[in-house]
Amino acid sequence: MKRIVLAALLVAAGLGQASAQDAAAGEKVFAVCKACHQVGDNAKNAVGPVLNGLIGRKAGSVEGYNYSDANKKSGITWTDEEFTKYIQDPKGVVPGTKMAFAGIKDPQKIKDLIAYLHTFDKAPVKLAE
């Protein structure tokens, strides 16, 4: 009986860890985003806007980036929940967006990506001259 209880506790502990956010794993997920987006102190707008300080920011608001009208008029303020919906299906959430990305479907990868992006919440948005 003790072995069954111990095994159940170990499985439960493992499941709890599997659903936790992991910024290091999120950095690996961000590799697919790097083709268009930058983060960090030296980040600049590229094919997509800088993602420093994304959470809490109004969609379409990074100065110097040429957003689609659909994105600027979306009314979205990025929260973990809004970003989760968007990153699963960008064109479905904001029809007319310029973001040509099929989306991330794995909920754990999305959680990890959000954890990674949160590491840049206080990073200033710096643009190249």
mmCIF file of C-alpha atoms in Angstrom:
data_model
loop_
_atom_site.group_PDB
_atom_site.id
_atom_site.type_symbol
_atom_site.label_atom_id
_atom_site.label_comp_id
_atom_site.label_asym_id
_atom_site.label_seq_id
_atom_site.Cartn_x
_atom_site.Cartn_y
_atom_site.Cartn_z
ATOM 1 C CA MET A 1 0.000 0.000 0.000
ATOM 2 C CA LYS A 2 2.815 2.392 0.881
ATOM 3 C CA ARG A 3 4.396 1.776 -2.536
ATOM 4 C CA ILE A 4 1.158 2.663 -4.324
ATOM 5 C CA VAL A 5 0.800 5.882 -2.347
ATOM 6 C CA LEU A 6 4.453 6.760 -2.942
ATOM 7 C CA ALA A 7 4.127 6.037 -6.667
ATOM 8 C CA ALA A 8 0.979 8.170 -6.880
ATOM 9 C CA LEU A 9 2.740 11.056 -5.122
ATOM 10 C CA LEU A 10 5.720 10.843 -7.481
ATOM 11 C CA VAL A 11 3.442 10.814 -10.529
ATOM 12 C CA ALA A 12 1.477 13.789 -9.188
ATOM 13 C CA ALA A 13 4.690 15.713 -8.492
ATOM 14 C CA GLY A 14 5.926 14.996 -12.005
ATOM 15 C CA LEU A 15 2.658 16.171 -13.557
ATOM 16 C CA GLY A 16 2.778 19.399 -11.582
ATOM 17 C CA GLN A 17 6.251 20.125 -12.857
ATOM 18 C CA ALA A 18 5.300 19.320 -16.437
ATOM 19 C CA SER A 19 2.639 22.026 -16.456
ATOM 20 C CA ALA A 20 4.802 24.704 -14.821
ATOM 21 C CA GLN A 21 6.227 27.466 -16.958
ATOM 22 C CA ASP A 22 9.887 27.086 -17.873
ATOM 23 C CA ALA A 23 11.651 30.157 -19.292
ATOM 24 C CA ALA A 24 14.684 28.118 -20.363
ATOM 25 C CA ALA A 25 12.433 25.814 -22.379
ATOM 26 C CA GLY A 26 10.634 28.906 -23.670
ATOM 27 C CA GLU A 27 13.899 30.258 -25.042
ATOM 28 C CA LYS A 28 14.095 27.139 -27.196
ATOM 29 C CA VAL A 29 10.501 27.656 -28.354
ATOM 30 C CA PHE A 30 11.405 31.272 -29.209
ATOM 31 C CA ALA A 31 13.857 29.933 -31.811
ATOM 32 C CA VAL A 32 10.969 29.796 -34.311
ATOM 33 C CA CYS A 33 10.047 33.397 -33.457
ATOM 34 C CA LYS A 34 13.614 34.649 -34.007
ATOM 35 C CA ALA A 35 13.144 34.592 -37.759
ATOM 36 C CA CYS A 36 10.990 37.716 -37.383
ATOM 37 C CA HIS A 37 11.192 39.022 -33.789
ATOM 38 C CA GLN A 38 13.933 40.158 -31.431
ATOM 39 C CA VAL A 39 14.150 40.512 -27.642
ATOM 40 C CA GLY A 40 16.779 41.866 -25.284
ATOM 41 C CA ASP A 41 18.628 45.118 -24.698
ATOM 42 C CA ASN A 42 19.822 45.400 -28.312
ATOM 43 C CA ALA A 43 16.557 44.290 -29.917
ATOM 44 C CA LYS A 44 15.272 46.134 -32.949
ATOM 45 C CA ASN A 45 12.259 45.879 -35.183
ATOM 46 C CA ALA A 46 12.769 43.400 -38.006
ATOM 47 C CA VAL A 47 10.167 41.528 -40.040
ATOM 48 C CA GLY A 48 8.126 41.689 -36.814
ATOM 49 C CA PRO A 49 8.200 44.151 -33.929
ATOM 50 C CA VAL A 50 10.413 43.954 -30.854
ATOM 51 C CA LEU A 51 8.824 41.741 -28.192
ATOM 52 C CA ASN A 52 10.390 43.357 -25.113
ATOM 53 C CA GLY A 53 7.629 44.348 -22.722
ATOM 54 C CA LEU A 54 4.985 42.522 -24.761
ATOM 55 C CA ILE A 55 2.744 41.547 -21.856
ATOM 56 C CA GLY A 56 0.710 44.579 -20.832
ATOM 57 C CA ARG A 57 1.311 46.394 -24.113
ATOM 58 C CA LYS A 58 -1.429 47.410 -26.529
ATOM 59 C CA ALA A 59 -1.270 45.568 -29.863
ATOM 60 C CA GLY A 60 0.167 47.618 -32.703
ATOM 61 C CA SER A 61 1.989 50.082 -30.466
ATOM 62 C CA VAL A 62 5.750 49.625 -30.930
ATOM 63 C CA GLU A 63 6.972 52.886 -32.376
ATOM 64 C CA GLY A 64 8.658 52.557 -35.727
ATOM 65 C CA TYR A 65 7.052 49.259 -36.715
ATOM 66 C CA ASN A 66 4.619 49.217 -39.661
ATOM 67 C CA TYR A 67 1.715 47.133 -38.349
ATOM 68 C CA SER A 68 -1.266 45.982 -40.385
ATOM 69 C CA ASP A 69 -4.450 47.987 -39.889
ATOM 70 C CA ALA A 70 -6.029 44.797 -38.543
ATOM 71 C CA ASN A 71 -3.438 44.583 -35.785
ATOM 72 C CA LYS A 72 -3.615 48.285 -34.908
ATOM 73 C CA LYS A 73 -7.421 48.138 -34.734
ATOM 74 C CA SER A 74 -7.640 44.785 -32.906
ATOM 75 C CA GLY A 75 -8.150 46.392 -29.503
ATOM 76 C CA ILE A 76 -5.960 43.738 -27.907
ATOM 77 C CA THR A 77 -3.880 44.463 -24.844
ATOM 78 C CA TRP A 78 -1.456 41.590 -24.496
ATOM 79 C CA THR A 79 -2.021 39.437 -21.440
ATOM 80 C CA ASP A 80 -0.910 35.850 -20.970
ATOM 81 C CA GLU A 81 -4.404 34.748 -21.970
ATOM 82 C CA GLU A 82 -4.662 36.983 -25.063
ATOM 83 C CA PHE A 83 -1.194 35.983 -26.232
ATOM 84 C CA THR A 84 -2.055 32.297 -25.713
ATOM 85 C CA LYS A 85 -5.092 32.619 -27.985
ATOM 86 C CA TYR A 86 -3.165 34.641 -30.572
ATOM 87 C CA ILE A 87 -0.052 32.480 -30.798
ATOM 88 C CA GLN A 88 -2.190 29.378 -31.420
ATOM 89 C CA ASP A 89 -3.749 30.934 -34.543
ATOM 90 C CA PRO A 90 -2.597 34.500 -35.334
ATOM 91 C CA LYS A 91 -4.655 34.889 -38.527
ATOM 92 C CA GLY A 92 -7.725 33.396 -36.864
ATOM 93 C CA VAL A 93 -7.549 35.805 -33.919
ATOM 94 C CA VAL A 94 -6.594 38.894 -35.957
ATOM 95 C CA PRO A 95 -7.778 38.375 -39.547
ATOM 96 C CA GLY A 96 -5.624 40.543 -41.791
ATOM 97 C CA THR A 97 -2.527 40.426 -39.581
ATOM 98 C CA LYS A 98 0.814 40.447 -41.399
ATOM 99 C CA MET A 99 2.065 37.678 -39.137
ATOM 100 C CA ALA A 100 2.560 34.718 -41.459
ATOM 101 C CA PHE A 101 2.853 32.012 -38.835
ATOM 102 C CA ALA A 102 0.738 28.877 -38.485
ATOM 103 C CA GLY A 103 0.836 29.056 -34.699
ATOM 104 C CA ILE A 104 2.005 26.989 -31.757
ATOM 105 C CA LYS A 105 -0.484 24.321 -30.728
ATOM 106 C CA ASP A 106 1.292 22.690 -27.765
ATOM 107 C CA PRO A 107 -0.037 24.306 -24.536
ATOM 108 C CA GLN A 108 3.203 23.573 -22.637
ATOM 109 C CA LYS A 109 5.328 25.238 -25.319
ATOM 110 C CA ILE A 110 3.068 28.289 -25.157
ATOM 111 C CA LYS A 111 3.394 28.466 -21.348
ATOM 112 C CA ASP A 112 7.168 28.168 -21.643
ATOM 113 C CA LEU A 113 7.305 30.835 -24.372
ATOM 114 C CA ILE A 114 5.273 33.211 -22.209
ATOM 115 C CA ALA A 115 7.618 32.582 -19.275
ATOM 116 C CA TYR A 116 10.570 33.436 -21.539
ATOM 117 C CA LEU A 117 8.904 36.608 -22.851
ATOM 118 C CA HIS A 118 8.202 37.675 -19.268
ATOM 119 C CA THR A 119 11.955 37.811 -18.697
ATOM 120 C CA PHE A 120 11.920 40.867 -21.003
ATOM 121 C CA ASP A 121 8.985 42.652 -19.325
ATOM 122 C CA LYS A 122 11.175 45.426 -17.978
ATOM 123 C CA ALA A 123 13.582 45.529 -20.910
ATOM 124 C CA PRO A 124 13.299 48.805 -22.778
ATOM 125 C CA VAL A 125 12.158 48.695 -26.378
ATOM 126 C CA LYS A 126 15.247 49.832 -28.259
ATOM 127 C CA LEU A 127 15.156 50.528 -31.947
ATOM 128 C CA ALA A 128 18.039 50.784 -34.386
ATOM 129 C CA GLU A 129 18.854 54.292 -35.554
#
